[in-house]
mmCIF file of C-alpha atoms and ligand atoms in Angstrom:
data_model
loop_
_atom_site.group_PDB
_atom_site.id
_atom_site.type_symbol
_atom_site.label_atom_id
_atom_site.label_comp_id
_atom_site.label_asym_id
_atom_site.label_seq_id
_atom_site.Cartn_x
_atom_site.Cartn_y
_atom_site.Cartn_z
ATOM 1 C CA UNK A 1 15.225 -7.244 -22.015
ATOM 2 C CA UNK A 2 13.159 -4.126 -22.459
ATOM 3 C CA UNK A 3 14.597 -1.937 -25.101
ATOM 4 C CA UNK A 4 16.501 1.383 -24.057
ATOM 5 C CA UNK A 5 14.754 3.706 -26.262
ATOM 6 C CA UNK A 6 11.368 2.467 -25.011
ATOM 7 C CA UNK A 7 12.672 2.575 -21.179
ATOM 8 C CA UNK A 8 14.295 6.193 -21.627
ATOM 9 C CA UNK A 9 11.520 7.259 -23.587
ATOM 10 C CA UNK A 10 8.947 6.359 -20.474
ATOM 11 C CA UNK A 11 11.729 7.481 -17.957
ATOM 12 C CA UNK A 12 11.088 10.498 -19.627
ATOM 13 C CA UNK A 13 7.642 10.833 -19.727
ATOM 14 C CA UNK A 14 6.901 9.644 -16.493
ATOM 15 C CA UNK A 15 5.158 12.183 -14.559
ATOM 16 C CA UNK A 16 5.133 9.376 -11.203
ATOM 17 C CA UNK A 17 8.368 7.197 -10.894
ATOM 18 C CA UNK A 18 9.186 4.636 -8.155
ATOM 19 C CA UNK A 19 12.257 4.110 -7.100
ATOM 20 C CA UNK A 20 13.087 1.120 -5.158
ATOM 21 C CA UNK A 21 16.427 0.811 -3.314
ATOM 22 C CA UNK A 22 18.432 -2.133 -1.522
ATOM 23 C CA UNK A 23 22.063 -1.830 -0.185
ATOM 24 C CA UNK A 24 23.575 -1.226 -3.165
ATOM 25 C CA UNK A 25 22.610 2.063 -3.266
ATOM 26 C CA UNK A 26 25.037 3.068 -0.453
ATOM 27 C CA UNK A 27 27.391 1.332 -1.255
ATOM 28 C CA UNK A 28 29.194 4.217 -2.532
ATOM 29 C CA UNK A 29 28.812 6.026 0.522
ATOM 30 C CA UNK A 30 30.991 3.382 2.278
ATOM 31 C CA UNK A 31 28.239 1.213 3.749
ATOM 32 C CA UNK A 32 28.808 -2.656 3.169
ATOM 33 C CA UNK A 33 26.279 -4.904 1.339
ATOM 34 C CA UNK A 34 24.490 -7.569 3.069
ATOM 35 C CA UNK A 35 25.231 -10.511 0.446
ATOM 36 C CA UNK A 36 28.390 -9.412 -1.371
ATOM 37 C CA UNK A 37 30.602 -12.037 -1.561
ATOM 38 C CA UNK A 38 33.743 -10.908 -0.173
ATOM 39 C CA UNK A 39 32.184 -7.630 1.956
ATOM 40 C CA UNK A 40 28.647 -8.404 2.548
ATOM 41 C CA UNK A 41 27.644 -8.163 6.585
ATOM 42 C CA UNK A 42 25.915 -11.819 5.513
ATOM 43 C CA UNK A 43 29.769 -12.656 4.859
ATOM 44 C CA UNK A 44 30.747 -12.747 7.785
ATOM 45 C CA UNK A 45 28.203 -13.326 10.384
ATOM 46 C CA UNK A 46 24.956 -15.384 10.471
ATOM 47 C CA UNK A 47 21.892 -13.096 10.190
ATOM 48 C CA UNK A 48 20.056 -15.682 12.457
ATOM 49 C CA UNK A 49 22.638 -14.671 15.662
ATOM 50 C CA UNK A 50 22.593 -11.006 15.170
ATOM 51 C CA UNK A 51 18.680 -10.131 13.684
ATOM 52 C CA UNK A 52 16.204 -12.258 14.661
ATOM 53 C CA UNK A 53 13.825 -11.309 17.952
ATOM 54 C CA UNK A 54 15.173 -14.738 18.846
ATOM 55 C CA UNK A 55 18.551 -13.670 19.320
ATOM 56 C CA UNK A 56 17.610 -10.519 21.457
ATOM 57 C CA UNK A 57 15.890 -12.902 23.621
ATOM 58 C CA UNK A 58 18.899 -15.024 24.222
ATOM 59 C CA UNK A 59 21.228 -12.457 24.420
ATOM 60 C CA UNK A 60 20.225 -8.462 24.174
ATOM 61 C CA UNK A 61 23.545 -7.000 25.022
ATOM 62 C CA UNK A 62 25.179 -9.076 21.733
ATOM 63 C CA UNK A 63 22.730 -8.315 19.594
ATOM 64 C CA UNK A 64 22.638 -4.657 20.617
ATOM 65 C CA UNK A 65 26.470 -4.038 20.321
ATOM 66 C CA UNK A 66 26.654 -5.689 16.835
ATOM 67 C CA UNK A 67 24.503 -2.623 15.444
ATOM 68 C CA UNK A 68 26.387 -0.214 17.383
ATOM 69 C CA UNK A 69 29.050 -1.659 15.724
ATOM 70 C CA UNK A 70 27.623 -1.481 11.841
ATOM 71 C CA UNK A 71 25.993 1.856 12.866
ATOM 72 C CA UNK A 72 29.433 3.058 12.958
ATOM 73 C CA UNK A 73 30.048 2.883 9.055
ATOM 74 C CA UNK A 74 26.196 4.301 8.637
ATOM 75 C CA UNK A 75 26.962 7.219 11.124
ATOM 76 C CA UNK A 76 30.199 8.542 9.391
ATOM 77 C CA UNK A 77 27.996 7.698 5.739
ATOM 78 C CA UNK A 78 27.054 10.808 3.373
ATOM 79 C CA UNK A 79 24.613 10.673 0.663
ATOM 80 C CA UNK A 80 26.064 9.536 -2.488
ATOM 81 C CA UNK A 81 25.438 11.304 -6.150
ATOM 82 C CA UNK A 82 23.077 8.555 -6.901
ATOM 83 C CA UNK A 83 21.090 9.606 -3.452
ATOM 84 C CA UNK A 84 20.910 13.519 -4.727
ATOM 85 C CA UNK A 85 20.688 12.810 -7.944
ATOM 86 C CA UNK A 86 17.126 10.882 -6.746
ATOM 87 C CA UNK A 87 15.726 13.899 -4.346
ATOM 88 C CA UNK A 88 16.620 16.047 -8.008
ATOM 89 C CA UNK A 89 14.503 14.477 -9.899
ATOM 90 C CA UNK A 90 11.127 15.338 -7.862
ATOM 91 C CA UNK A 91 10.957 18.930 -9.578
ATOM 92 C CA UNK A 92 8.625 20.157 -12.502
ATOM 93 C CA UNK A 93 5.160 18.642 -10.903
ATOM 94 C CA UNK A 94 6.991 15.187 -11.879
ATOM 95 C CA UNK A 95 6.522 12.983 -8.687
ATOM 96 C CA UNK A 96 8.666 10.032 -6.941
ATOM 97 C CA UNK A 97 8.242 8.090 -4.310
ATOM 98 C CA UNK A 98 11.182 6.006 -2.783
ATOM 99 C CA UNK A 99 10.580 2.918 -1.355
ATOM 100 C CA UNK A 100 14.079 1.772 0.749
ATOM 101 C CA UNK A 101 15.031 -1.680 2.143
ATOM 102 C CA UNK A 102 18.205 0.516 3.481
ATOM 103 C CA UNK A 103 18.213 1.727 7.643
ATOM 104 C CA UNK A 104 20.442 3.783 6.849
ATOM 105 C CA UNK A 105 18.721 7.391 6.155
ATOM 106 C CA UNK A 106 20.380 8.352 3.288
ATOM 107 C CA UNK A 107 17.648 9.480 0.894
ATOM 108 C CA UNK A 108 16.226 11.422 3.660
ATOM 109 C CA UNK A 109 19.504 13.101 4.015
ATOM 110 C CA UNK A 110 19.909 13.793 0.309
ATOM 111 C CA UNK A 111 16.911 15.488 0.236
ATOM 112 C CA UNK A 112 13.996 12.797 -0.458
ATOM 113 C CA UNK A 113 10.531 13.162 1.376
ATOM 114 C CA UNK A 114 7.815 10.868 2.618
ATOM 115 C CA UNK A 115 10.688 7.929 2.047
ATOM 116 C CA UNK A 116 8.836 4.452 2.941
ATOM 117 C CA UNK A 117 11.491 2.490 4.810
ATOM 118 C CA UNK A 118 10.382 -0.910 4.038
ATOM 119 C CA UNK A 119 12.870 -2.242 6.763
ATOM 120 C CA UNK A 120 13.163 0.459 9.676
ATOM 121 C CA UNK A 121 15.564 3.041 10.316
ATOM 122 C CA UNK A 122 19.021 2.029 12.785
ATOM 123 C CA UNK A 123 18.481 5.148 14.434
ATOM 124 C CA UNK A 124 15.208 4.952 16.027
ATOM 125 C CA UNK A 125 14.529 2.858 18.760
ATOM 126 C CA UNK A 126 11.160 0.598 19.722
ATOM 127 C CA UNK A 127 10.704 -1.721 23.013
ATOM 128 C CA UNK A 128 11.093 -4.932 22.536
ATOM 129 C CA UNK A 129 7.829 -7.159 22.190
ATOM 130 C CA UNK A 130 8.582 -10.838 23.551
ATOM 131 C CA UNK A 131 6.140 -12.263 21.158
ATOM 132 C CA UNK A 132 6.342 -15.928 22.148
ATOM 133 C CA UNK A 133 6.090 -14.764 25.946
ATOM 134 C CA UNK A 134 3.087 -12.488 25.110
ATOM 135 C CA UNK A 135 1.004 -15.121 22.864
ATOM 136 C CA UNK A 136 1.943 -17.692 26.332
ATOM 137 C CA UNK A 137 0.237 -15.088 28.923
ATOM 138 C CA UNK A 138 -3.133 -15.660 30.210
ATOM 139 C CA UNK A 139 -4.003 -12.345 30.172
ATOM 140 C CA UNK A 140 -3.778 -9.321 27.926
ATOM 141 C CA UNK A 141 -0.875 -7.204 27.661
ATOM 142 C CA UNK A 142 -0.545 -3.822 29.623
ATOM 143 C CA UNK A 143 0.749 -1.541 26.937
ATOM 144 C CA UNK A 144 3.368 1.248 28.059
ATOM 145 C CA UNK A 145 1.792 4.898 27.616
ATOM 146 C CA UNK A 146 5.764 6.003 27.021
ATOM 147 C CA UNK A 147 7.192 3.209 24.596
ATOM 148 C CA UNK A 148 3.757 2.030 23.561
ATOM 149 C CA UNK A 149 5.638 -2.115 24.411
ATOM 150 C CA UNK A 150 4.320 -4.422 26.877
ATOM 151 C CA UNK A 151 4.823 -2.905 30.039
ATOM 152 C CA UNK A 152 7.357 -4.914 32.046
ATOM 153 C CA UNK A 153 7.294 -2.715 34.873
ATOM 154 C CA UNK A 154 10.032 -3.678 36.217
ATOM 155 C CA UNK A 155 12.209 -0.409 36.214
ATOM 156 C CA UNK A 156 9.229 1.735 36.344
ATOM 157 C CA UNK A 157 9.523 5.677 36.730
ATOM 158 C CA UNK A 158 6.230 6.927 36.931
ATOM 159 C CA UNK A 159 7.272 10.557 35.924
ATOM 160 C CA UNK A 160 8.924 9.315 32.425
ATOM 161 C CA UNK A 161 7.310 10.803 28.973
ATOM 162 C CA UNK A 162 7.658 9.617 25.566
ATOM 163 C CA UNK A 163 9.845 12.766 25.269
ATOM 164 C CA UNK A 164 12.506 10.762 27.303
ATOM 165 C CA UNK A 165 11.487 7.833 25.392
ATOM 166 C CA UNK A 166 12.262 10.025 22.249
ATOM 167 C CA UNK A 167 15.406 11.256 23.058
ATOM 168 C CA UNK A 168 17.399 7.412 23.696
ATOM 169 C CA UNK A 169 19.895 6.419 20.700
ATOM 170 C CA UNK A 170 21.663 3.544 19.473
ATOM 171 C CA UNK A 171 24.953 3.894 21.077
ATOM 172 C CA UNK A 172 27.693 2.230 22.763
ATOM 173 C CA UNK A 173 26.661 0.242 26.272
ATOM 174 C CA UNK A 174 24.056 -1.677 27.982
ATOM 175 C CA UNK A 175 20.914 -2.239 26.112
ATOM 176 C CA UNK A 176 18.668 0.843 27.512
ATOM 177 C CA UNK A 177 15.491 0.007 28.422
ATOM 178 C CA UNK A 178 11.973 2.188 28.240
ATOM 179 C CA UNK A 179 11.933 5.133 30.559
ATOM 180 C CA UNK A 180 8.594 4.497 31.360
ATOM 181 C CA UNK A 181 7.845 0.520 32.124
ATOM 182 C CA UNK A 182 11.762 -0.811 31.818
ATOM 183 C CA UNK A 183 11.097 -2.413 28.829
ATOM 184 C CA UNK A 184 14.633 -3.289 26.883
ATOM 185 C CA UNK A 185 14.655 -1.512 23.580
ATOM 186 C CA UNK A 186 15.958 -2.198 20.461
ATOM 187 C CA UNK A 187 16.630 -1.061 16.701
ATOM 188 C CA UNK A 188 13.532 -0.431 15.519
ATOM 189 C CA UNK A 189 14.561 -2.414 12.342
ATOM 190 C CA UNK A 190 12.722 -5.392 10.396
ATOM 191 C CA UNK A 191 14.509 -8.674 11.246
ATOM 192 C CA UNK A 192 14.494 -12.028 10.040
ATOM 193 C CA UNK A 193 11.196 -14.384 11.533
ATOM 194 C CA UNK A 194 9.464 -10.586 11.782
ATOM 195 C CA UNK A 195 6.640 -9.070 9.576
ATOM 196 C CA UNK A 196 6.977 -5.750 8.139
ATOM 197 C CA UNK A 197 4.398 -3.008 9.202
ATOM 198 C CA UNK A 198 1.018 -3.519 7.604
ATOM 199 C CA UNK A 199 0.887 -0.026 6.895
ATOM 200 C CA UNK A 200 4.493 0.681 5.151
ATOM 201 C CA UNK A 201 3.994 -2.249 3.306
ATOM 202 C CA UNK A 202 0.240 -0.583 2.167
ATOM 203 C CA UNK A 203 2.186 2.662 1.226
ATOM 204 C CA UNK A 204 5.398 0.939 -0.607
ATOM 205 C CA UNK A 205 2.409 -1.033 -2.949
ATOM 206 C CA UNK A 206 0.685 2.029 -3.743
ATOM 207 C CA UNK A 207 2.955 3.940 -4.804
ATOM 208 C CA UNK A 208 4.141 1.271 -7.125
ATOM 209 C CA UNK A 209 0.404 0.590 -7.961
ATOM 210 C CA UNK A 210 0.620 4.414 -8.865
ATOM 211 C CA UNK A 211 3.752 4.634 -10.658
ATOM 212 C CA UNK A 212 4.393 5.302 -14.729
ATOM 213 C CA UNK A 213 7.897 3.532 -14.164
ATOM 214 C CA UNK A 214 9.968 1.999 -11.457
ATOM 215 C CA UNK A 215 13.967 2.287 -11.139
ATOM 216 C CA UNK A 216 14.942 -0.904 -8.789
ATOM 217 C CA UNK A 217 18.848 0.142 -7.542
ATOM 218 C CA UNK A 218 20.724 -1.982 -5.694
ATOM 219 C CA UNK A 219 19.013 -5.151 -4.710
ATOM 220 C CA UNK A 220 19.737 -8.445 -4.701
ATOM 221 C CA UNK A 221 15.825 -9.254 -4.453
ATOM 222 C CA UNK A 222 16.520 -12.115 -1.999
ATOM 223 C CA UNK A 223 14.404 -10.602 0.546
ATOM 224 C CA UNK A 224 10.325 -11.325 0.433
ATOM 225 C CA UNK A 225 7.991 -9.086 0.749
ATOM 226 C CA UNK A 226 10.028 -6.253 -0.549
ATOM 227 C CA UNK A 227 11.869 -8.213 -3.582
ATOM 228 C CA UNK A 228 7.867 -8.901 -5.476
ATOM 229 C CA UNK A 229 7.730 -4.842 -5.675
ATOM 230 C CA UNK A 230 8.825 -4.787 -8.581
ATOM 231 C CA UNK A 231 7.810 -7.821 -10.077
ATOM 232 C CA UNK A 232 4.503 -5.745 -9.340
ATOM 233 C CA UNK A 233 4.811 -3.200 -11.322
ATOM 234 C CA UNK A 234 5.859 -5.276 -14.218
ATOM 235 C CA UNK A 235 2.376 -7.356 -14.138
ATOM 236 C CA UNK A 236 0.790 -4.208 -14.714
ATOM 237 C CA UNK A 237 2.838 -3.580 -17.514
ATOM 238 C CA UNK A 238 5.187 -0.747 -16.148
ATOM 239 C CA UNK A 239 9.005 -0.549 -17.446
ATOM 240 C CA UNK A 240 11.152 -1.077 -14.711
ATOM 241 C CA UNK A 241 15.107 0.277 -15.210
ATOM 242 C CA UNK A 242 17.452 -1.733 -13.172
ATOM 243 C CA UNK A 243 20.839 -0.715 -12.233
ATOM 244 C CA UNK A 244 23.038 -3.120 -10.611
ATOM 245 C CA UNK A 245 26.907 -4.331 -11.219
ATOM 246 C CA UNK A 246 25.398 -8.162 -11.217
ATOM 247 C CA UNK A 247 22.561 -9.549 -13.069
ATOM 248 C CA UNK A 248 19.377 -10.453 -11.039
ATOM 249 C CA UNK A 249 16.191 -12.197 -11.383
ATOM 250 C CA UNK A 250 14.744 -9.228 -12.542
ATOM 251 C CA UNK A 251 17.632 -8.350 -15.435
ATOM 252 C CA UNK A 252 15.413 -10.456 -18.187
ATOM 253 C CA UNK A 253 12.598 -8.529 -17.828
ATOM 254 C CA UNK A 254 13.881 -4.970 -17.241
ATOM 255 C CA UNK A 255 16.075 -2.280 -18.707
ATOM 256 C CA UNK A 256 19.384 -3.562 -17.004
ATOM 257 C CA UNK A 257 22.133 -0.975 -16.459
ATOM 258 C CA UNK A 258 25.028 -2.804 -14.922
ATOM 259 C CA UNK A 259 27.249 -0.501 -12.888
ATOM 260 C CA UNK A 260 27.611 1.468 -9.907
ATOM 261 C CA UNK A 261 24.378 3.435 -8.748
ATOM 262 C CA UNK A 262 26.640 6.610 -7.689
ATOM 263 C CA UNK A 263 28.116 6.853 -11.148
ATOM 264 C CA UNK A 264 24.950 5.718 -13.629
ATOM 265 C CA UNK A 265 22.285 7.287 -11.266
ATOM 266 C CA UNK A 266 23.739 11.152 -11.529
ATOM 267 C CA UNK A 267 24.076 10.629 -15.650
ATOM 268 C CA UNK A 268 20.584 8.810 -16.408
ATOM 269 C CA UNK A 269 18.415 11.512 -14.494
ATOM 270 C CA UNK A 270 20.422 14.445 -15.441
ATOM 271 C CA UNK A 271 19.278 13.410 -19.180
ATOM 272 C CA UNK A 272 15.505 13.804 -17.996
ATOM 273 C CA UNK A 273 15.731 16.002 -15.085
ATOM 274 C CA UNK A 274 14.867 19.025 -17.361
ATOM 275 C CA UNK A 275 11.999 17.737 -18.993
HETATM 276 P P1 OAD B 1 22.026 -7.350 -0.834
HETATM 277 O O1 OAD B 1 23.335 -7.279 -0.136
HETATM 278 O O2 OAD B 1 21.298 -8.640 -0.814
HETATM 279 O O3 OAD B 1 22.223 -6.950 -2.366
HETATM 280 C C1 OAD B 1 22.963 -5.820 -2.718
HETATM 281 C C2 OAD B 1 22.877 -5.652 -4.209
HETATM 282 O O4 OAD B 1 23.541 -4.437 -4.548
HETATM 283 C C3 OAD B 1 23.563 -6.769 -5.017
HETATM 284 O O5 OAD B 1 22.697 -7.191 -6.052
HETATM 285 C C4 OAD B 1 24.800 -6.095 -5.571
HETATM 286 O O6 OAD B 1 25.179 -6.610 -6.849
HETATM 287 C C5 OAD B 1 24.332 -4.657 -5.696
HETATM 288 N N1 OAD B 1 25.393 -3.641 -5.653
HETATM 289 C C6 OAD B 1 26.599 -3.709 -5.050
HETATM 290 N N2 OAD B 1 27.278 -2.560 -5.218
HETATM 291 C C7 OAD B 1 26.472 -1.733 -5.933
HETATM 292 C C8 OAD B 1 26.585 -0.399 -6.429
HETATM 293 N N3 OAD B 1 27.677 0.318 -6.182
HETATM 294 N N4 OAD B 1 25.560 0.132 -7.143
HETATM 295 C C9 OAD B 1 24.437 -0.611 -7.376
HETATM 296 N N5 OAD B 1 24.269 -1.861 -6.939
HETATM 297 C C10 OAD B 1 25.261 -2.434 -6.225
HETATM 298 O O7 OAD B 1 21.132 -6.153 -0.269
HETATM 299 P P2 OAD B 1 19.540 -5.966 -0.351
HETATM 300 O O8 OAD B 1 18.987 -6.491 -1.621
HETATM 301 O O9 OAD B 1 19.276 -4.561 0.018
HETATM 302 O O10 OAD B 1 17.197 -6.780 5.464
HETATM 303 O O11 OAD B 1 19.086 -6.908 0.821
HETATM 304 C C11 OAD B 1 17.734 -6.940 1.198
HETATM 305 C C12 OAD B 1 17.626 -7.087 2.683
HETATM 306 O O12 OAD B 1 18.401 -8.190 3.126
HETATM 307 C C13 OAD B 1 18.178 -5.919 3.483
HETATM 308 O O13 OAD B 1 17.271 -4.854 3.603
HETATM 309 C C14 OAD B 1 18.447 -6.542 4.808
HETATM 310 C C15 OAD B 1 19.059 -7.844 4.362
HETATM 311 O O14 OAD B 1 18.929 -8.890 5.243
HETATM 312 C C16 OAD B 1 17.042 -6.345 6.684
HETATM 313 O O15 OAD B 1 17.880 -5.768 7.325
HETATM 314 C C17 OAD B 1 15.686 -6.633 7.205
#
């Protein structure tokens, strides 16, 4: 394990810190983990009926009403003291960039910038792209000038702008579909069997590729791409700081502060936040 005086020491110093966050880190603001034993959402249902594009496909209205249901806990979440105590620390020319697995907005609402949300955000929506149906069609795709989906036309209001398109929500009902070309929408969320974005992946390895030292909060680092970010920063010789009640695969090779990220978060950067 790295030794604390060398990973304070560099915490300190840093004048560019990542800070990579999984579930954990809201869990203090009432949201449940995915793979905690008892309360993770992985607990109690199977991730391959409820987030995969292949579930949508077999049945939208299911898949759509189980987030409305776990929005619910995110909606009535508030940043945590761990989430301020993050947006605090980007003062005195000293920059961070935080790179989220979480949908749920938190950091944002805390008072973080230019967040990269490695797995979406619950609260916008996309159309969604039958990839197995498009791949199978003879011809090209007509893409939606409102949603920016394949067009499915179906529903079709030729007055509709991405304004309207804009303005839809997760919430409570049938699945809404595009404005524009009828296309159903959906989270716009990373599920399982789906890639991230090219270009949010791009921006979550630079900044790590730019950082003096990462913080990695509240991760079980089951989940590939995201879970090599840190592993990373390590091969280049950065000290990553790892706060987390349980040991990971990472705790070997890291400064590992077991506890709560609300409680440790607040008292670690306070110590450096003046500097
Ligand atoms: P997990 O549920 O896999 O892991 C949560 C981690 O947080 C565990 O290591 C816990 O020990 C730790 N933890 C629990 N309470 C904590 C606390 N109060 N403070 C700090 N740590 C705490 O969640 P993720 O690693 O975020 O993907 O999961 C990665 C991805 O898997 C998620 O983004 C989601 C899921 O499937 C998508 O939705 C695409």
């Amino acid at each position: 394990m790295l030794p604390v005086t060398t990973a304070l020491e560099a915490l300190r110093r840093a004048r560019r810190i990542a800070v990579f966050t999984g579930a954990g880190m809201s869990a203090e603001s009432g949201i449940p983990t995915f793979r905690d034993r008892m309360t993770g959402l992985w607990a109690q249902t199977d991730p391959m009926e409820v987030a995969t594009p292949q579930a949508f496909r077999a049945d939208p209205q299911w898949v759509w009403d189980w987030h409305v249901h776990v929005a619910a806990a995110v909606t009535l979440a508030r940043p945590n003291p761990g989430h301020r105590a993050i947006a605090a620390l980007a003062t005195g020319g000293r920059r961070v960039d935080v790179i989220t697995q979480n949908i749920d907005g938190l950091h944002q609402a805390a008072g973080s910038g230019g967040v990269v949300e490695l797995h979406g955000n619950l609260f916008r929506l996309k159309p969604f792209i039958d990839e197995e149906a498009a791949f199978a069609a003879a011809e090209a795709p007509v893409i939606c000038g409102v949603c920016d989906g394949y067009a499915a036309w179906d529903d079709c209001d030729p007055y509709a702008t991405r304004e309207d398109f804009a303005e839809l929500r997760l919430a409570p009902g049938p699945v809404p579909r595009c404005p524009g070309c009828g296309a159903l929408l959906r989270p716009d969320v990373v599920w399982f069997n789906e890639m991230l974005d090219p270009a949010v992946l791009d921006a979550a390895m630079a900044a790590v590729d730019a950082c003096d030292v990462l913080l990695c909060i509240g991760s079980s680092l089951e989940v590939e791409p995201a879970a090599s970010l840190p592993w990373r920063a390590l091969r280049r010789g950065v000290p990553v700081l790892e706060i987390n009640p349980q040991p990971t695969a990472l705790s070997a090779q890291a400064l590992s502060l077991r506890g709560r990220a609300a409680e440790i978060l607040p008292e670690l950067l306070a110590s450096i936040a003046g500097r």
